[in-house]
Amino acid sequence: MSDNTSPTADSIVTFSPETKEETMEEGIPTTSTSSNRQLRRAESSRLSLVSKQYDIRGEGHLDETEQKMRAMDREGRGYVPNEQVYQILQDQSRMQASLNAAKRLLILFAVLLVILAVANIGIAFAAAKLAKDTTVQNDVLVVKGTDTSVATNSHADLYNIETSETVSGNGTTIVVTTMTRADAEEMRTSCIGGGSVNLVRSWPYYRFNDVISVCPADSYPSNNNNKYTFAYTSGNNIEVDCSTSDDTCIVSGKGLLQEVDQDCVFNEDCATNNCLVESWIPEGDPGRCACLDSVGCANDETCVDNVCQGPNGTNDNIVI
């Protein structure tokens, strides 16, 4: 008789989908088909005692942040040492400082951007207004409806002139001030265009210069047979005569004359026609313009020994 034993109903073990679970790492749940309650119970039973200390919300598993905390506990103490906490806080402080600096820099850039935008708007309005109120006549920018030129530069153009003695055609020695014809024509064009012009006057063998303002003038010169006159309400006009030479122009007028106590080399440099150069002055240094026959003194003064004296005999202008 053969021993044929068949399994009884009690000995048959079945696994339903509700109880079947897959293997999981410590504290990290894996895919399971069990119910949520069974899953939490199974996961909780698989956490070590140390890992359970980091299950902050008691979910039976460690989320990403809790896993990082657990990873910092290399010695399995169940807590993060103070040294590591201190280092974390230091890193956080440095990161916050960097973030604050970046915010301030961003605000600064935003303010600069706003300023530039406002400036561009202002320039656009100014350009539109200037274009509306001005026009160009003979290559010169002028106010519409008038002949008044508009100044377009803030610096002064400098042109050199030189004062020296020369022999005239009849053999006499005269003092003349000259400049090149090219400079004279360029100076006139600059003045008509509304520019600022200064003359830098020099004397041969003398270590000083005199700066004379030419433009802006009260009236702008026209070309009158190669002669230009820069006129002023004070009467101290400056005249440029380019008719005698193709390369050189003669500069003259009251605007070149030096007043009392100003530098000079020749008598012709002074409005008083009296230039004093004392013997003790080193060679190359200028003299001083002095009064002459009360010329150069105030109405109530007289010129005594090249010095203007008041009614009581006091020296109001002391020259060398």
mmCIF file of C-alpha atoms in Angstrom:
data_model
loop_
_atom_site.group_PDB
_atom_site.id
_atom_site.type_symbol
_atom_site.label_atom_id
_atom_site.label_comp_id
_atom_site.label_asym_id
_atom_site.label_seq_id
_atom_site.Cartn_x
_atom_site.Cartn_y
_atom_site.Cartn_z
ATOM 1 C CA MET A 1 0.000 0.000 0.000
ATOM 2 C CA SER A 2 1.571 3.089 -1.110
ATOM 3 C CA ASP A 3 1.927 6.026 1.289
ATOM 4 C CA ASN A 4 0.256 8.714 -0.672
ATOM 5 C CA THR A 5 -0.188 11.694 1.575
ATOM 6 C CA SER A 6 -1.827 14.730 0.191
ATOM 7 C CA PRO A 7 -1.539 18.116 1.763
ATOM 8 C CA THR A 8 -4.396 19.102 3.899
ATOM 9 C CA ALA A 9 -6.067 22.433 3.746
ATOM 10 C CA ASP A 10 -4.388 23.454 6.975
ATOM 11 C CA SER A 11 -0.921 22.751 5.647
ATOM 12 C CA ILE A 12 -1.314 24.877 2.504
ATOM 13 C CA VAL A 13 0.218 28.352 2.906
ATOM 14 C CA THR A 14 -0.792 31.098 0.536
ATOM 15 C CA PHE A 15 0.551 34.613 0.184
ATOM 16 C CA SER A 16 -1.983 37.219 -0.634
ATOM 17 C CA PRO A 17 -0.986 40.514 -2.335
ATOM 18 C CA GLU A 18 -1.954 42.312 0.847
ATOM 19 C CA THR A 19 0.825 40.634 2.929
ATOM 20 C CA LYS A 20 3.604 40.268 0.354
ATOM 21 C CA GLU A 21 6.456 42.769 0.884
ATOM 22 C CA GLU A 22 9.738 43.376 -0.858
ATOM 23 C CA THR A 23 13.084 43.752 0.880
ATOM 24 C CA MET A 24 13.936 47.260 2.044
ATOM 25 C CA GLU A 25 17.104 48.948 3.230
ATOM 26 C CA GLU A 26 17.296 50.317 6.733
ATOM 27 C CA GLY A 27 15.062 53.337 7.057
ATOM 28 C CA ILE A 28 14.353 53.485 3.268
ATOM 29 C CA PRO A 29 10.979 52.025 2.165
ATOM 30 C CA THR A 30 10.695 50.056 -1.091
ATOM 31 C CA THR A 31 7.710 49.257 -3.240
ATOM 32 C CA SER A 32 5.143 47.162 -1.416
ATOM 33 C CA THR A 33 1.682 45.976 -2.217
ATOM 34 C CA SER A 34 0.582 45.809 1.432
ATOM 35 C CA SER A 35 -1.760 48.266 3.006
ATOM 36 C CA ASN A 36 -0.410 51.512 4.452
ATOM 37 C CA ARG A 37 -0.817 50.288 8.004
ATOM 38 C CA GLN A 38 0.992 47.049 7.363
ATOM 39 C CA LEU A 39 3.738 48.972 5.464
ATOM 40 C CA ARG A 40 4.400 51.360 8.349
ATOM 41 C CA ARG A 41 4.446 48.464 10.805
ATOM 42 C CA ALA A 42 6.921 46.542 8.646
ATOM 43 C CA GLU A 43 9.145 49.591 8.005
ATOM 44 C CA SER A 44 9.175 50.593 11.648
ATOM 45 C CA SER A 45 10.275 47.101 12.625
ATOM 46 C CA ARG A 46 13.196 47.338 10.185
ATOM 47 C CA LEU A 47 14.620 50.700 11.530
ATOM 48 C CA SER A 48 17.517 50.312 13.914
ATOM 49 C CA LEU A 49 17.405 51.891 17.320
ATOM 50 C CA VAL A 50 19.776 54.675 16.161
ATOM 51 C CA SER A 51 17.805 55.350 12.984
ATOM 52 C CA LYS A 52 14.568 55.552 14.968
ATOM 53 C CA GLN A 53 16.066 58.554 16.795
ATOM 54 C CA TYR A 54 16.004 60.435 13.466
ATOM 55 C CA ASP A 55 12.445 59.477 12.522
ATOM 56 C CA ILE A 56 11.204 62.893 13.629
ATOM 57 C CA ARG A 57 7.584 62.459 12.560
ATOM 58 C CA GLY A 58 7.303 58.791 13.517
ATOM 59 C CA GLU A 59 6.449 57.646 10.024
ATOM 60 C CA GLY A 60 8.441 54.453 10.316
ATOM 61 C CA HIS A 61 10.948 55.495 7.654
ATOM 62 C CA LEU A 62 13.439 58.313 7.094
ATOM 63 C CA ASP A 63 12.766 60.945 4.514
ATOM 64 C CA GLU A 64 15.578 62.658 2.581
ATOM 65 C CA THR A 65 16.362 65.225 5.269
ATOM 66 C CA GLU A 66 16.251 62.627 8.053
ATOM 67 C CA GLN A 67 18.572 60.375 6.072
ATOM 68 C CA LYS A 68 21.090 63.226 5.783
ATOM 69 C CA MET A 69 20.906 63.735 9.553
ATOM 70 C CA ARG A 70 21.436 60.008 10.070
ATOM 71 C CA ALA A 71 24.400 60.049 7.698
ATOM 72 C CA MET A 72 26.075 62.749 9.790
ATOM 73 C CA ASP A 73 25.938 60.473 12.823
ATOM 74 C CA ARG A 74 28.835 58.282 11.728
ATOM 75 C CA GLU A 75 29.431 56.867 15.202
ATOM 76 C CA GLY A 76 25.774 55.866 15.795
ATOM 77 C CA ARG A 77 25.171 58.094 18.788
ATOM 78 C CA GLY A 78 21.573 58.847 17.962
ATOM 79 C CA TYR A 79 22.216 62.583 17.803
ATOM 80 C CA VAL A 80 24.333 65.038 15.787
ATOM 81 C CA PRO A 81 27.400 66.290 17.720
ATOM 82 C CA ASN A 82 27.586 69.990 18.601
ATOM 83 C CA GLU A 83 30.687 70.452 16.492
ATOM 84 C CA GLN A 84 28.802 69.438 13.373
ATOM 85 C CA VAL A 85 25.812 71.591 14.296
ATOM 86 C CA TYR A 86 28.158 74.552 14.808
ATOM 87 C CA GLN A 87 29.731 73.963 11.396
ATOM 88 C CA ILE A 88 26.293 73.773 9.765
ATOM 89 C CA LEU A 89 25.262 77.066 11.347
ATOM 90 C CA GLN A 90 28.506 78.707 10.249
ATOM 91 C CA ASP A 91 27.966 77.570 6.671
ATOM 92 C CA GLN A 92 24.412 78.857 6.824
ATOM 93 C CA SER A 93 25.610 82.267 8.121
ATOM 94 C CA ARG A 94 28.154 82.553 5.322
ATOM 95 C CA MET A 95 25.542 81.621 2.758
ATOM 96 C CA GLN A 96 23.119 84.197 4.180
ATOM 97 C CA ALA A 97 25.820 86.894 4.077
ATOM 98 C CA SER A 98 26.579 86.077 0.454
ATOM 99 C CA LEU A 99 22.883 86.213 -0.360
ATOM 100 C CA ASN A 100 22.497 89.600 1.338
ATOM 101 C CA ALA A 101 25.510 90.977 -0.581
ATOM 102 C CA ALA A 102 24.033 89.729 -3.834
ATOM 103 C CA LYS A 103 20.713 91.401 -2.984
ATOM 104 C CA ARG A 104 22.425 94.736 -2.262
ATOM 105 C CA LEU A 105 24.382 94.516 -5.510
ATOM 106 C CA LEU A 106 21.207 93.744 -7.412
ATOM 107 C CA ILE A 107 19.468 96.770 -5.854
ATOM 108 C CA LEU A 108 22.439 98.987 -6.779
ATOM 109 C CA PHE A 109 22.327 97.810 -10.385
ATOM 110 C CA ALA A 110 18.590 98.440 -10.477
ATOM 111 C CA VAL A 111 19.057 102.009 -9.182
ATOM 112 C CA LEU A 112 21.813 102.686 -11.746
ATOM 113 C CA LEU A 113 19.582 101.315 -14.472
ATOM 114 C CA VAL A 114 16.781 103.663 -13.443
ATOM 115 C CA ILE A 115 19.176 106.641 -13.374
ATOM 116 C CA LEU A 116 20.493 105.814 -16.840
ATOM 117 C CA ALA A 117 16.966 105.434 -18.162
ATOM 118 C CA VAL A 118 15.936 108.825 -16.747
ATOM 119 C CA ALA A 119 19.124 110.417 -18.130
ATOM 120 C CA ASN A 120 18.432 109.003 -21.581
ATOM 121 C CA ILE A 121 14.903 110.389 -21.466
ATOM 122 C CA GLY A 122 16.252 113.808 -20.450
ATOM 123 C CA ILE A 123 18.824 113.786 -23.242
ATOM 124 C CA ALA A 124 16.139 112.848 -25.748
ATOM 125 C CA PHE A 125 13.924 115.760 -24.643
ATOM 126 C CA ALA A 126 16.884 118.173 -24.686
ATOM 127 C CA ALA A 127 17.903 117.047 -28.160
ATOM 128 C CA ALA A 128 14.339 117.450 -29.404
ATOM 129 C CA LYS A 129 14.092 120.956 -27.920
ATOM 130 C CA LEU A 130 17.490 121.954 -29.308
ATOM 131 C CA ALA A 131 16.553 120.686 -32.745
ATOM 132 C CA LYS A 132 13.312 122.675 -32.569
ATOM 133 C CA ASP A 133 14.938 125.963 -31.497
ATOM 134 C CA THR A 134 18.124 125.912 -33.596
ATOM 135 C CA THR A 135 19.181 125.669 -37.209
ATOM 136 C CA VAL A 136 22.411 125.698 -39.220
ATOM 137 C CA GLN A 137 23.420 128.740 -41.237
ATOM 138 C CA ASN A 138 26.705 128.817 -43.116
ATOM 139 C CA ASP A 139 27.958 125.791 -41.169
ATOM 140 C CA VAL A 140 27.212 127.564 -37.863
ATOM 141 C CA LEU A 141 24.576 126.468 -35.316
ATOM 142 C CA VAL A 142 22.316 129.470 -34.596
ATOM 143 C CA VAL A 143 19.020 130.168 -32.820
ATOM 144 C CA LYS A 144 16.089 130.026 -35.231
ATOM 145 C CA GLY A 145 14.908 133.436 -36.408
ATOM 146 C CA THR A 146 18.100 135.184 -35.235
ATOM 147 C CA ASP A 147 21.791 135.335 -36.116
ATOM 148 C CA THR A 148 22.857 134.430 -32.563
ATOM 149 C CA SER A 149 25.199 131.455 -32.583
ATOM 150 C CA VAL A 150 24.957 128.680 -30.042
ATOM 151 C CA ALA A 151 28.046 127.712 -28.040
ATOM 152 C CA THR A 152 28.673 123.992 -28.378
ATOM 153 C CA ASN A 153 31.934 123.521 -26.454
ATOM 154 C CA SER A 154 32.983 124.254 -22.884
ATOM 155 C CA HIS A 155 36.756 124.418 -23.361
ATOM 156 C CA ALA A 156 38.816 127.289 -24.740
ATOM 157 C CA ASP A 157 40.838 126.960 -27.932
ATOM 158 C CA LEU A 158 44.343 128.385 -27.543
ATOM 159 C CA TYR A 159 46.263 130.211 -30.272
ATOM 160 C CA ASN A 160 49.820 131.511 -29.969
ATOM 161 C CA ILE A 161 50.860 135.081 -30.695
ATOM 162 C CA GLU A 162 54.347 136.544 -30.301
ATOM 163 C CA THR A 163 55.442 140.107 -29.580
ATOM 164 C CA SER A 164 58.906 141.144 -30.768
ATOM 165 C CA GLU A 165 60.922 143.980 -32.241
ATOM 166 C CA THR A 166 61.426 144.136 -35.981
ATOM 167 C CA VAL A 167 62.850 146.591 -38.481
ATOM 168 C CA SER A 168 60.308 148.301 -40.695
ATOM 169 C CA GLY A 169 60.789 149.156 -44.338
ATOM 170 C CA ASN A 170 62.105 152.618 -43.543
ATOM 171 C CA GLY A 171 64.720 151.221 -41.165
ATOM 172 C CA THR A 172 63.056 152.053 -37.853
ATOM 173 C CA THR A 173 62.580 149.503 -35.099
ATOM 174 C CA ILE A 174 58.982 148.727 -34.258
ATOM 175 C CA VAL A 175 57.218 146.331 -31.921
ATOM 176 C CA VAL A 176 54.713 143.990 -33.569
ATOM 177 C CA THR A 177 52.586 141.073 -32.425
ATOM 178 C CA THR A 178 52.015 138.326 -34.975
ATOM 179 C CA MET A 179 50.261 134.987 -35.443
ATOM 180 C CA THR A 180 50.027 132.550 -38.321
ATOM 181 C CA ARG A 181 47.362 133.076 -40.954
ATOM 182 C CA ALA A 182 46.084 129.520 -40.484
ATOM 183 C CA ASP A 183 45.570 130.157 -36.745
ATOM 184 C CA ALA A 184 43.854 133.489 -37.437
ATOM 185 C CA GLU A 185 41.330 131.945 -39.820
ATOM 186 C CA GLU A 186 40.695 128.990 -37.524
ATOM 187 C CA MET A 187 40.258 131.344 -34.549
ATOM 188 C CA ARG A 188 37.678 133.406 -36.445
ATOM 189 C CA THR A 189 35.738 130.270 -37.436
ATOM 190 C CA SER A 190 35.775 129.022 -33.844
ATOM 191 C CA CYS A 191 34.477 132.355 -32.523
ATOM 192 C CA ILE A 192 31.676 132.516 -35.078
ATOM 193 C CA GLY A 193 30.731 128.966 -34.111
ATOM 194 C CA GLY A 194 30.249 130.065 -30.505
ATOM 195 C CA GLY A 195 33.496 128.653 -29.146
ATOM 196 C CA SER A 196 35.728 130.065 -26.435
ATOM 197 C CA VAL A 197 39.092 131.352 -27.691
ATOM 198 C CA ASN A 198 42.165 132.572 -25.797
ATOM 199 C CA LEU A 199 45.401 134.021 -27.155
ATOM 200 C CA VAL A 200 48.639 132.927 -25.485
ATOM 201 C CA ARG A 201 51.082 135.799 -25.857
ATOM 202 C CA SER A 202 54.839 135.292 -25.568
ATOM 203 C CA TRP A 203 57.991 137.322 -25.987
ATOM 204 C CA PRO A 204 61.289 135.954 -27.345
ATOM 205 C CA TYR A 205 63.884 135.208 -24.641
ATOM 206 C CA TYR A 206 61.423 135.899 -21.812
ATOM 207 C CA ARG A 207 60.145 133.235 -19.439
ATOM 208 C CA PHE A 208 56.479 134.158 -19.136
ATOM 209 C CA ASN A 209 53.238 134.127 -21.085
ATOM 210 C CA ASP A 210 50.135 136.286 -21.025
ATOM 211 C CA VAL A 211 46.683 134.824 -21.711
ATOM 212 C CA ILE A 212 44.178 137.104 -23.432
ATOM 213 C CA SER A 213 40.505 136.202 -23.815
ATOM 214 C CA VAL A 214 39.173 136.800 -27.334
ATOM 215 C CA CYS A 215 35.866 134.966 -27.554
ATOM 216 C CA PRO A 216 33.093 135.083 -26.692
ATOM 217 C CA ALA A 217 33.053 138.659 -27.961
ATOM 218 C CA ASP A 218 30.271 141.210 -28.120
ATOM 219 C CA SER A 219 30.306 141.045 -31.921
ATOM 220 C CA TYR A 220 31.798 138.453 -34.225
ATOM 221 C CA PRO A 221 34.236 139.489 -36.946
ATOM 222 C CA SER A 222 33.462 139.500 -40.632
ATOM 223 C CA ASN A 223 36.121 139.120 -43.271
ATOM 224 C CA ASN A 224 36.854 142.678 -44.403
ATOM 225 C CA ASN A 225 39.699 142.419 -46.910
ATOM 226 C CA ASN A 226 41.449 139.843 -44.708
ATOM 227 C CA LYS A 227 41.016 142.011 -41.615
ATOM 228 C CA TYR A 228 39.074 140.838 -38.558
ATOM 229 C CA THR A 229 37.952 142.942 -35.599
ATOM 230 C CA PHE A 230 36.791 141.357 -32.347
ATOM 231 C CA ALA A 231 34.732 144.124 -30.748
ATOM 232 C CA TYR A 232 33.801 144.577 -27.076
ATOM 233 C CA THR A 233 31.589 147.099 -25.266
ATOM 234 C CA SER A 234 34.615 148.110 -23.190
ATOM 235 C CA GLY A 235 36.338 149.362 -26.332
ATOM 236 C CA ASN A 236 39.314 147.043 -25.799
ATOM 237 C CA ASN A 237 39.016 145.599 -29.275
ATOM 238 C CA ILE A 238 41.427 143.140 -30.889
ATOM 239 C CA GLU A 239 42.243 143.504 -34.558
ATOM 240 C CA VAL A 240 43.811 140.861 -36.823
ATOM 241 C CA ASP A 241 45.269 142.051 -40.125
ATOM 242 C CA CYS A 242 46.152 139.299 -42.612
ATOM 243 C CA SER A 243 46.313 141.553 -45.671
ATOM 244 C CA THR A 244 50.060 142.212 -45.613
ATOM 245 C CA SER A 245 51.312 138.621 -45.856
ATOM 246 C CA ASP A 246 50.211 135.224 -47.069
ATOM 247 C CA ASP A 247 51.514 133.435 -43.967
ATOM 248 C CA THR A 248 51.533 135.947 -41.105
ATOM 249 C CA CYS A 249 48.913 138.220 -39.567
ATOM 250 C CA ILE A 250 49.492 141.272 -37.356
ATOM 251 C CA VAL A 251 47.528 141.397 -34.096
ATOM 252 C CA SER A 252 46.895 144.788 -32.470
ATOM 253 C CA GLY A 253 44.359 146.808 -30.501
ATOM 254 C CA LYS A 254 43.663 147.979 -26.969
ATOM 255 C CA GLY A 255 42.778 144.436 -25.963
ATOM 256 C CA LEU A 256 46.488 143.536 -26.033
ATOM 257 C CA LEU A 257 47.693 146.394 -23.811
ATOM 258 C CA GLN A 258 48.793 145.682 -20.255
ATOM 259 C CA GLU A 259 47.551 147.779 -17.355
ATOM 260 C CA VAL A 260 49.647 149.343 -14.592
ATOM 261 C CA ASP A 261 51.585 146.763 -12.553
ATOM 262 C CA GLN A 262 51.136 144.016 -15.162
ATOM 263 C CA ASP A 263 53.998 142.234 -16.941
ATOM 264 C CA CYS A 264 55.643 143.843 -19.945
ATOM 265 C CA VAL A 265 58.796 143.792 -22.077
ATOM 266 C CA PHE A 266 58.441 146.829 -24.322
ATOM 267 C CA ASN A 267 56.893 150.227 -23.674
ATOM 268 C CA GLU A 268 54.412 149.425 -26.441
ATOM 269 C CA ASP A 269 53.084 146.565 -24.322
ATOM 270 C CA CYS A 270 51.622 148.969 -21.772
ATOM 271 C CA ALA A 271 48.526 151.122 -21.998
ATOM 272 C CA THR A 272 50.673 153.847 -20.404
ATOM 273 C CA ASN A 273 53.504 153.250 -22.893
ATOM 274 C CA ASN A 274 55.856 152.935 -19.933
ATOM 275 C CA CYS A 275 57.477 149.557 -19.137
ATOM 276 C CA LEU A 276 59.949 149.527 -16.238
ATOM 277 C CA VAL A 277 62.666 146.890 -16.156
ATOM 278 C CA GLU A 278 64.975 147.301 -13.184
ATOM 279 C CA SER A 279 68.638 146.408 -13.574
ATOM 280 C CA TRP A 280 68.530 143.850 -10.746
ATOM 281 C CA ILE A 281 65.877 141.693 -12.458
ATOM 282 C CA PRO A 282 67.451 138.506 -13.909
ATOM 283 C CA GLU A 283 67.652 138.333 -17.664
ATOM 284 C CA GLY A 284 64.530 136.781 -19.166
ATOM 285 C CA ASP A 285 62.160 138.059 -16.454
ATOM 286 C CA PRO A 286 59.562 140.704 -17.414
ATOM 287 C CA GLY A 287 59.218 144.258 -16.256
ATOM 288 C CA ARG A 288 56.119 146.025 -14.961
ATOM 289 C CA CYS A 289 53.888 148.596 -16.583
ATOM 290 C CA ALA A 290 54.007 151.913 -14.700
ATOM 291 C CA CYS A 291 52.073 155.144 -14.854
ATOM 292 C CA LEU A 292 53.309 158.009 -17.029
ATOM 293 C CA ASP A 293 52.184 161.624 -16.696
ATOM 294 C CA SER A 294 49.191 160.521 -14.619
ATOM 295 C CA VAL A 295 48.139 158.066 -17.347
ATOM 296 C CA GLY A 296 47.212 154.872 -15.624
ATOM 297 C CA CYS A 297 46.243 156.531 -12.353
ATOM 298 C CA ALA A 298 42.816 157.245 -10.884
ATOM 299 C CA ASN A 299 41.187 160.641 -11.377
ATOM 300 C CA ASP A 300 42.325 161.949 -7.982
ATOM 301 C CA GLU A 301 45.877 160.595 -8.347
ATOM 302 C CA THR A 302 49.039 161.850 -9.966
ATOM 303 C CA CYS A 303 52.022 159.919 -11.300
ATOM 304 C CA VAL A 304 55.196 160.714 -9.356
ATOM 305 C CA ASP A 305 58.376 158.775 -10.200
ATOM 306 C CA ASN A 306 56.372 156.128 -12.068
ATOM 307 C CA VAL A 307 54.099 155.633 -9.060
ATOM 308 C CA CYS A 308 50.482 156.750 -8.711
ATOM 309 C CA GLN A 309 50.029 158.895 -5.611
ATOM 310 C CA GLY A 310 46.790 159.947 -3.947
ATOM 311 C CA PRO A 311 45.834 163.459 -2.875
ATOM 312 C CA ASN A 312 47.734 163.018 0.392
ATOM 313 C CA GLY A 313 50.886 161.813 -1.324
ATOM 314 C CA THR A 314 50.327 158.117 -0.510
ATOM 315 C CA ASN A 315 51.498 155.457 -2.946
ATOM 316 C CA ASP A 316 48.469 153.556 -4.169
ATOM 317 C CA ASN A 317 50.341 151.502 -6.779
ATOM 318 C CA ILE A 318 53.877 150.458 -5.950
ATOM 319 C CA VAL A 319 55.796 149.151 -8.905
ATOM 320 C CA ILE A 320 59.321 147.852 -9.123
#
